[in-house]
CSV table of C-alpha atoms in Angstrom, one decimal:
chain,number,residue,atom,x,y,z
M,26,MET,CA,19.7,1.7,-25.8
M,27,ALA,CA,16.6,-0.5,-25.4
M,28,ARG,CA,16.8,-3.9,-27.2
M,29,THR,CA,14.5,-5.1,-30.0
M,30,LEU,CA,11.8,-7.1,-28.3
M,31,PRO,CA,11.2,-10.8,-29.3
M,32,LEU,CA,7.8,-12.3,-30.1
M,33,LEU,CA,5.8,-12.7,-26.8
M,34,PRO,CA,8.0,-10.3,-24.8
M,35,THR,CA,7.7,-10.7,-21.0
M,36,SER,CA,7.2,-7.9,-18.4
M,37,LEU,CA,6.0,-7.3,-14.9
M,38,VAL,CA,2.7,-5.4,-14.6
M,39,GLY,CA,4.7,-3.0,-12.3
M,40,SER,CA,5.4,-4.0,-8.7
M,41,TYR,CA,7.8,-6.7,-7.5
M,42,ALA,CA,8.1,-8.0,-3.9
M,43,GLN,CA,9.8,-5.4,-1.6
M,44,PRO,CA,12.4,-6.8,0.7
M,45,GLU,CA,11.5,-7.4,4.4
M,46,TRP,CA,14.5,-5.2,5.4
M,47,LEU,CA,12.9,-2.3,3.5
M,48,ILE,CA,9.3,-2.4,4.4
M,49,ASP,CA,7.2,-4.1,7.1
M,50,ARG,CA,5.5,-6.7,4.9
M,51,ALA,CA,3.2,-8.0,7.6
M,52,LYS,CA,1.9,-4.4,8.2
M,53,LEU,CA,1.6,-3.9,4.5
M,54,ALA,CA,-0.4,-7.1,4.0
M,55,GLY,CA,-2.6,-6.5,7.1
M,56,ARG,CA,-4.4,-3.4,5.7
M,57,PHE,CA,-5.9,-2.1,2.5
M,58,PRO,CA,-3.4,-0.5,0.0
M,59,PRO,CA,-2.5,2.9,1.3
M,60,ARG,CA,-4.1,5.9,-0.5
M,61,VAL,CA,-2.4,8.5,1.8
M,62,ARG,CA,1.2,8.3,2.9
M,63,ALA,CA,2.0,5.4,5.2
M,64,ARG,CA,5.6,6.2,6.3
M,65,GLU,CA,5.2,3.9,9.3
M,66,LEU,CA,5.6,0.9,6.9
M,67,TRP,CA,9.3,1.7,6.1
M,68,ARG,CA,11.9,-0.1,8.3
M,69,VAL,CA,14.7,2.3,7.3
M,70,ALA,CA,15.3,5.7,8.9
M,71,PRO,CA,14.3,8.7,6.8
M,72,GLU,CA,17.9,9.8,6.2
M,73,HIS,CA,18.8,6.4,4.8
M,74,LEU,CA,15.6,5.6,3.0
M,75,GLU,CA,16.5,6.8,-0.5
M,76,GLU,CA,19.7,4.8,-0.5
M,77,ALA,CA,17.8,1.7,0.7
M,78,GLN,CA,15.2,2.2,-1.9
M,79,ASN,CA,17.9,2.5,-4.6
M,80,ASP,CA,19.5,-0.8,-3.4
M,81,ALA,CA,16.1,-2.5,-3.4
M,82,THR,CA,15.4,-1.2,-6.9
M,83,LEU,CA,18.8,-2.7,-8.1
M,84,LEU,CA,17.8,-6.0,-6.6
M,85,ALA,CA,14.4,-5.9,-8.4
M,86,ILE,CA,16.1,-5.0,-11.7
M,87,ARG,CA,18.7,-7.8,-11.4
M,88,ASP,CA,16.0,-10.4,-10.4
M,89,GLN,CA,14.0,-9.5,-13.5
M,90,GLU,CA,17.1,-9.7,-15.8
M,91,ARG,CA,18.1,-13.0,-14.1
M,92,ALA,CA,14.6,-14.4,-14.7
M,93,GLY,CA,14.8,-13.5,-18.4
M,94,LEU,CA,12.3,-10.7,-18.6
M,95,ASP,CA,12.5,-8.5,-21.7
M,96,ILE,CA,10.8,-5.4,-20.3
M,97,ILE,CA,12.1,-4.2,-16.9
M,98,THR,CA,10.3,-2.1,-14.3
M,99,ASP,CA,11.7,-0.5,-11.1
M,100,GLY,CA,9.5,-2.9,-9.1
M,101,GLU,CA,7.9,0.1,-7.5
M,102,MET,CA,10.3,-0.3,-4.6
M,103,ARG,CA,9.9,3.4,-3.6
M,104,ARG,CA,6.1,3.2,-3.2
M,105,GLU,CA,3.9,2.2,-0.4
M,106,SER,CA,1.2,1.5,-3.0
M,107,TYR,CA,0.9,1.9,-6.7
M,108,SER,CA,-1.0,5.2,-6.5
M,109,ASN,CA,-0.4,7.0,-3.2
M,110,ARG,CA,3.1,8.4,-3.9
M,111,PHE,CA,1.9,10.3,-7.0
M,112,ALA,CA,-1.6,11.2,-5.7
M,113,THR,CA,-0.2,12.8,-2.5
M,114,ALA,CA,2.3,14.9,-4.4
M,115,LEU,CA,-0.3,17.0,-6.1
M,116,ASP,CA,-1.5,20.5,-5.3
M,117,GLY,CA,-5.2,20.8,-4.2
M,118,VAL,CA,-4.8,17.9,-1.7
M,119,ASP,CA,-4.8,18.2,2.1
M,120,ILE,CA,-2.6,15.2,3.0
M,121,ASP,CA,-2.4,16.2,6.7
M,122,ASN,CA,-6.1,15.9,7.1
M,123,PRO,CA,-7.2,12.9,5.0
M,124,GLY,CA,-10.7,12.1,4.1
M,125,SER,CA,-12.4,8.7,3.7
M,126,ALA,CA,-13.7,6.8,0.7
M,127,LEU,CA,-14.9,3.3,0.1
M,128,ASP,CA,-12.3,0.9,-1.3
M,129,ARG,CA,-13.3,-1.5,-4.1
M,130,SER,CA,-13.9,-4.0,-1.3
M,131,GLY,CA,-16.6,-1.8,0.1
M,132,HIS,CA,-14.6,-0.8,3.2
M,133,PRO,CA,-13.7,2.8,4.1
M,134,ASN,CA,-10.0,3.7,3.7
M,135,PRO,CA,-8.2,7.0,4.5
M,136,VAL,CA,-7.8,8.9,1.2
M,137,PRO,CA,-6.4,12.2,0.0
M,138,ARG,CA,-8.9,15.0,0.7
M,139,VAL,CA,-9.3,17.3,-2.3
M,140,VAL,CA,-9.6,20.9,-1.0
M,141,GLY,CA,-8.6,22.9,-4.2
M,142,LYS,CA,-7.9,22.6,-7.9
M,143,ILE,CA,-5.8,19.5,-8.6
M,144,SER,CA,-2.5,20.3,-10.4
M,145,ARG,CA,1.0,18.9,-10.5
M,146,ARG,CA,3.7,21.1,-9.1
M,147,HIS,CA,6.7,19.0,-10.1
M,148,ALA,CA,7.7,15.7,-11.7
M,149,VAL,CA,7.2,12.9,-9.2
M,150,GLU,CA,8.7,9.7,-10.9
M,151,ALA,CA,11.2,11.1,-13.5
M,152,GLY,CA,14.1,10.4,-11.1
M,153,ASP,CA,12.9,6.8,-10.8
M,154,VAL,CA,13.0,6.4,-14.6
M,155,LYS,CA,16.6,7.9,-14.8
M,156,PHE,CA,17.8,5.5,-12.1
M,157,LEU,CA,16.1,2.5,-14.0
M,158,ARG,CA,17.6,3.7,-17.4
M,159,ALA,CA,21.1,4.0,-15.9
M,160,ASN,CA,21.0,0.4,-14.5
M,161,THR,CA,19.7,-1.8,-17.3
M,162,ASP,CA,20.1,-1.9,-21.1
M,163,ARG,CA,16.8,-3.6,-21.6
M,164,THR,CA,13.5,-2.0,-22.6
M,165,ILE,CA,12.1,-0.2,-19.5
M,166,LYS,CA,8.5,0.6,-18.3
M,167,ILE,CA,7.3,2.9,-15.5
M,168,THR,CA,3.8,3.0,-14.1
M,169,VAL,CA,1.7,6.0,-13.0
M,170,PRO,CA,-1.8,5.9,-11.4
M,171,GLY,CA,-4.7,6.8,-13.7
M,172,PRO,CA,-6.8,9.9,-13.3
M,173,PHE,CA,-10.1,8.1,-12.9
M,174,THR,CA,-8.7,5.7,-10.3
M,175,MET,CA,-7.2,8.6,-8.3
M,176,SER,CA,-10.5,10.5,-8.5
M,177,GLN,CA,-12.2,7.4,-6.9
M,178,GLN,CA,-9.5,7.2,-4.2
M,179,ALA,CA,-10.2,10.7,-3.0
M,180,GLN,CA,-12.7,12.6,-0.8
M,181,ASN,CA,-14.0,15.5,-3.0
M,182,ASP,CA,-14.5,18.6,-0.8
M,183,PHE,CA,-14.0,21.1,-3.7
M,184,TYR,CA,-15.4,20.2,-7.1
M,185,ASP,CA,-19.1,20.4,-7.9
M,186,ASP,CA,-18.6,18.0,-10.8
M,187,PRO,CA,-16.6,14.7,-10.3
M,188,ALA,CA,-15.9,14.7,-14.1
M,189,GLU,CA,-14.1,18.0,-13.8
M,190,MET,CA,-12.0,16.7,-10.9
M,191,ALA,CA,-11.0,13.6,-13.0
M,192,LEU,CA,-10.0,15.9,-15.9
M,193,ASP,CA,-7.7,17.9,-13.6
M,194,TYR,CA,-6.2,14.7,-12.4
M,195,ALA,CA,-5.8,13.8,-16.1
M,196,ALA,CA,-3.9,17.0,-16.9
M,197,ALA,CA,-1.5,16.3,-14.0
M,198,VAL,CA,-0.9,12.7,-15.3
M,199,ASN,CA,-0.4,14.0,-18.9
M,200,GLU,CA,2.4,16.4,-17.6
M,201,GLU,CA,3.9,13.5,-15.7
M,202,ILE,CA,3.9,11.1,-18.7
M,203,ARG,CA,5.7,13.7,-20.8
M,204,ASP,CA,8.4,14.0,-18.2
M,205,LEU,CA,8.6,10.2,-17.9
M,206,PHE,CA,9.3,9.8,-21.6
M,207,ALA,CA,11.8,12.7,-21.5
M,208,ALA,CA,13.6,10.9,-18.7
M,209,GLY,CA,14.1,7.8,-20.8
M,210,ALA,CA,11.0,5.6,-20.4
M,211,ASP,CA,10.3,3.3,-23.3
M,212,ILE,CA,6.8,2.4,-22.1
M,213,VAL,CA,4.5,4.3,-19.6
M,214,GLN,CA,1.7,2.3,-18.1
M,215,ILE,CA,-1.4,4.0,-16.6
M,216,ASP,CA,-3.0,2.0,-13.8
M,217,GLU,CA,-6.8,2.2,-13.9
M,218,PRO,CA,-8.2,-0.7,-11.8
M,219,TYR,CA,-11.2,1.4,-10.7
M,220,MET,CA,-12.6,1.4,-14.3
M,221,GLN,CA,-13.3,-2.3,-13.7
M,222,ALA,CA,-14.6,-1.7,-10.1
M,223,ARG,CA,-16.9,1.2,-11.1
M,224,PRO,CA,-17.8,0.8,-14.7
M,225,GLU,CA,-20.7,3.3,-14.8
M,226,PRO,CA,-18.8,6.4,-13.8
M,227,ALA,CA,-15.9,5.0,-15.9
M,228,ARG,CA,-18.2,5.2,-18.9
M,229,GLN,CA,-19.7,8.5,-18.0
M,230,TYR,CA,-16.4,10.4,-17.6
M,231,GLY,CA,-13.5,8.0,-16.8
M,232,LEU,CA,-12.6,7.2,-20.4
M,233,ALA,CA,-12.6,10.9,-21.3
M,234,ALA,CA,-10.3,11.6,-18.5
M,235,LEU,CA,-8.0,8.7,-19.5
M,236,ASN,CA,-7.9,10.1,-23.1
M,237,ARG,CA,-7.1,13.5,-21.7
M,238,ALA,CA,-4.1,12.0,-19.8
M,239,LEU,CA,-2.9,10.5,-23.1
M,240,GLU,CA,-3.5,13.6,-25.2
M,241,GLY,CA,-0.6,14.5,-27.5
M,242,ILE,CA,1.6,11.6,-26.1
M,243,GLU,CA,3.8,10.0,-28.8
M,244,GLY,CA,5.4,7.2,-26.8
M,245,GLU,CA,4.3,3.6,-26.1
M,246,THR,CA,1.5,3.7,-23.6
M,247,ALA,CA,-0.4,0.9,-21.8
M,248,VAL,CA,-3.4,0.8,-19.4
M,249,HIS,CA,-3.7,-1.8,-16.7
M,250,ILE,CA,-7.1,-2.8,-15.6
M,251,CYS,CA,-7.7,-5.6,-13.0
M,252,PHE,CA,-9.9,-7.2,-10.4
M,253,GLY,CA,-7.7,-6.0,-7.5
M,254,TYR,CA,-4.8,-7.5,-5.6
M,255,ALA,CA,-5.5,-11.2,-5.2
M,256,ALA,CA,-4.1,-11.0,-1.6
M,257,ILE,CA,-6.9,-8.5,-0.7
M,258,ILE,CA,-9.8,-9.0,-3.2
M,259,HIS,CA,-10.5,-12.7,-3.2
M,260,HIS,CA,-13.5,-13.0,-5.5
M,261,ARG,CA,-13.0,-12.9,-9.2
M,262,PRO,CA,-15.9,-12.3,-11.6
M,263,GLU,CA,-16.2,-14.4,-14.7
M,264,GLY,CA,-15.4,-11.5,-17.0
M,265,TYR,CA,-14.6,-7.8,-17.2
M,266,SER,CA,-17.4,-5.2,-16.7
M,267,PHE,CA,-15.3,-2.6,-18.6
M,268,LEU,CA,-13.0,-3.8,-21.4
M,269,PRO,CA,-14.4,-3.4,-25.0
M,270,GLU,CA,-14.6,0.3,-24.1
M,271,PHE,CA,-10.8,0.6,-24.3
M,272,SER,CA,-11.2,0.3,-28.1
M,273,GLY,CA,-12.1,4.0,-27.7
M,274,CYS,CA,-8.9,4.8,-25.8
M,275,SER,CA,-5.8,6.2,-27.4
M,276,CYS,CA,-3.5,3.9,-25.4
M,277,LYS,CA,-1.4,1.4,-27.4
M,278,SER,CA,-1.8,-1.6,-25.0
M,279,VAL,CA,-4.3,-2.9,-22.5
M,280,SER,CA,-3.2,-5.1,-19.6
M,281,ILE,CA,-5.7,-7.7,-18.4
M,282,GLU,CA,-5.7,-10.7,-16.1
M,283,THR,CA,-6.7,-14.2,-17.3
M,284,ALA,CA,-5.0,-16.7,-15.0
M,285,GLN,CA,-6.9,-16.6,-11.7
M,286,SER,CA,-10.2,-15.7,-13.3
M,287,ASN,CA,-9.7,-18.3,-16.1
M,288,LEU,CA,-11.0,-15.5,-18.3
M,289,ASP,CA,-12.8,-16.4,-21.6
M,290,THR,CA,-10.2,-14.9,-23.9
M,291,SER,CA,-12.7,-14.4,-26.8
M,292,VAL,CA,-13.3,-11.0,-25.2
M,293,LEU,CA,-9.9,-10.0,-26.6
M,294,LYS,CA,-11.5,-9.9,-30.0
M,295,SER,CA,-13.2,-6.7,-28.9
M,296,LEU,CA,-9.8,-4.9,-28.9
M,297,PRO,CA,-8.5,-5.6,-32.4
M,298,ASP,CA,-6.3,-2.5,-32.5
M,299,LYS,CA,-4.6,-2.9,-29.2
M,300,LYS,CA,-1.6,-4.9,-27.9
M,301,ILE,CA,-2.7,-7.2,-25.1
M,302,ILE,CA,-0.6,-7.5,-22.0
M,303,LEU,CA,-1.8,-10.9,-21.1
M,304,GLY,CA,-1.9,-11.9,-17.4
M,305,VAL,CA,-0.8,-15.5,-17.0
M,306,LEU,CA,0.3,-15.8,-13.4
M,307,ASP,CA,-2.3,-16.6,-10.7
M,308,LEU,CA,-1.3,-14.4,-7.7
M,309,SER,CA,-3.9,-15.8,-5.3
M,310,THR,CA,-1.6,-18.8,-4.5
M,311,HIS,CA,2.0,-19.1,-3.5
M,312,GLU,CA,2.3,-22.2,-5.7
M,313,ILE,CA,4.8,-21.5,-8.5
M,314,GLU,CA,3.4,-22.4,-11.9
M,315,THR,CA,5.3,-24.7,-14.2
M,316,PRO,CA,6.5,-23.2,-17.4
M,317,GLU,CA,4.1,-25.6,-19.2
M,318,THR,CA,1.1,-24.2,-17.2
M,319,VAL,CA,2.1,-20.7,-18.3
M,320,ALA,CA,2.5,-21.9,-21.9
M,321,ALA,CA,-1.0,-23.3,-21.8
M,322,ARG,CA,-2.5,-20.0,-20.5
M,323,ILE,CA,-0.7,-18.2,-23.4
M,324,ARG,CA,-2.0,-20.7,-26.0
M,325,ARG,CA,-5.6,-20.1,-24.8
M,326,ALA,CA,-5.4,-16.5,-26.0
M,327,LEU,CA,-3.9,-17.2,-29.4
M,328,PRO,CA,-7.1,-18.0,-31.3
M,329,ASN,CA,-8.4,-14.6,-30.3
M,330,VAL,CA,-5.4,-12.3,-30.6
M,331,ASP,CA,-2.4,-12.5,-32.9
M,332,ALA,CA,0.8,-13.4,-31.1
M,333,ALA,CA,2.6,-10.4,-32.5
M,334,ARG,CA,0.2,-8.2,-30.4
M,335,ILE,CA,0.8,-10.1,-27.1
M,336,VAL,CA,3.0,-9.2,-24.1
M,337,ILE,CA,3.3,-11.8,-21.4
M,338,ALA,CA,2.9,-10.6,-17.8
M,339,PRO,CA,1.5,-11.6,-14.3
M,340,ASP,CA,-2.2,-10.9,-13.6
M,341,CYS,CA,-1.3,-7.9,-11.4
M,342,GLY,CA,1.6,-6.7,-9.3
M,343,LEU,CA,3.8,-9.2,-7.4
M,344,LYS,CA,4.0,-6.8,-4.3
M,345,TYR,CA,2.2,-9.1,-1.8
M,346,LEU,CA,4.0,-12.3,-2.7
M,347,PRO,CA,7.0,-13.6,-0.7
M,348,ARG,CA,10.2,-12.7,-2.6
M,349,GLU,CA,11.2,-16.3,-3.5
M,350,VAL,CA,7.7,-17.0,-4.8
M,351,ALA,CA,7.6,-13.8,-6.8
M,352,PHE,CA,10.9,-14.7,-8.4
M,353,GLY,CA,9.9,-18.3,-9.1
M,354,LYS,CA,6.6,-17.2,-10.7
M,355,MET,CA,8.4,-14.6,-12.8
M,356,LYS,CA,11.0,-17.2,-14.0
M,357,ALA,CA,8.2,-19.7,-14.9
M,358,MET,CA,6.5,-16.9,-16.9
M,359,ALA,CA,9.7,-16.2,-18.9
M,360,ASP,CA,10.3,-19.9,-19.5
M,361,GLY,CA,6.6,-20.5,-20.4
M,362,ALA,CA,6.7,-17.7,-22.9
M,363,ALA,CA,9.9,-19.2,-24.4
M,364,ILE,CA,8.1,-22.5,-25.0
M,365,VAL,CA,5.3,-20.9,-27.0
M,366,ARG,CA,7.8,-18.6,-28.8
M,367,ARG,CA,9.6,-21.7,-30.0
M,368,GLU,CA,6.4,-23.3,-31.1
M,369,LEU,CA,5.4,-20.3,-33.1
M,370,GLN,CA,8.7,-19.7,-34.8
């Protein structure tokens, strides 16, 4: 059974660094995040891949426990990227003949080509949750890509109205979230980075799609919004182009980054009814923060959001960091949270 969480609980956003023996990390880092399947990245033969991914997931779980994290993810060890495994498992998508769409960097990237009505034919990540639940007694979180982000990472050759496509993606995500909670997830996080990258269509129909994905969901839900992987998107704006709008979202928590961007945390006052998953690790550098640096980043938010509503996390996924750096940063995050927790208690 999941444990009672302390004040300022700690968690990954989702991904942890995959082992070099599992995935070709140089190939992974040398391209934009895959939107279609990229099986050439795996180092393990297909008949042994599931066992290897299970072993890597166990390593990710144990590293998180050893670092002292309170909420454990599967590290997304089975994914080539945060979104492509789910997005390419849906009906209505021609994965053999991909399309092209501009990534948030402005560069074209192969993407799923939508040729029919989007729908989900089976659960995609429920088995991942069951494996995670069987291998830790701590609170567990699983992530799923958001409907708006998937709609932006696709070539639409079917729908007349992009809003209708986003709503069909949302119906598929809603079905998946229900299965994830049924499989034992304590928290389900929806990743919606493109709401920050494309705020106008996000306002027009993205928020409605996100609320459709959350419709009727009882469990603890979070939404992650970010400026993109620091390893790939190097520029950070001074603030979010889409954040106060989440006050109109039915999610329980909003995950934001504050470390690399040195975000003015007064913006958090615009979300008085949400938990804040506070990004406090700068992923643009391999330098491992000291616990005191992490503590200082946490303290910056406290005038603007009650500590009881804060979860401590990295800015984004740790996927692109060397494993020893990822572990060091994660440990510093847990130790920094412990410093502030002692001060507050």
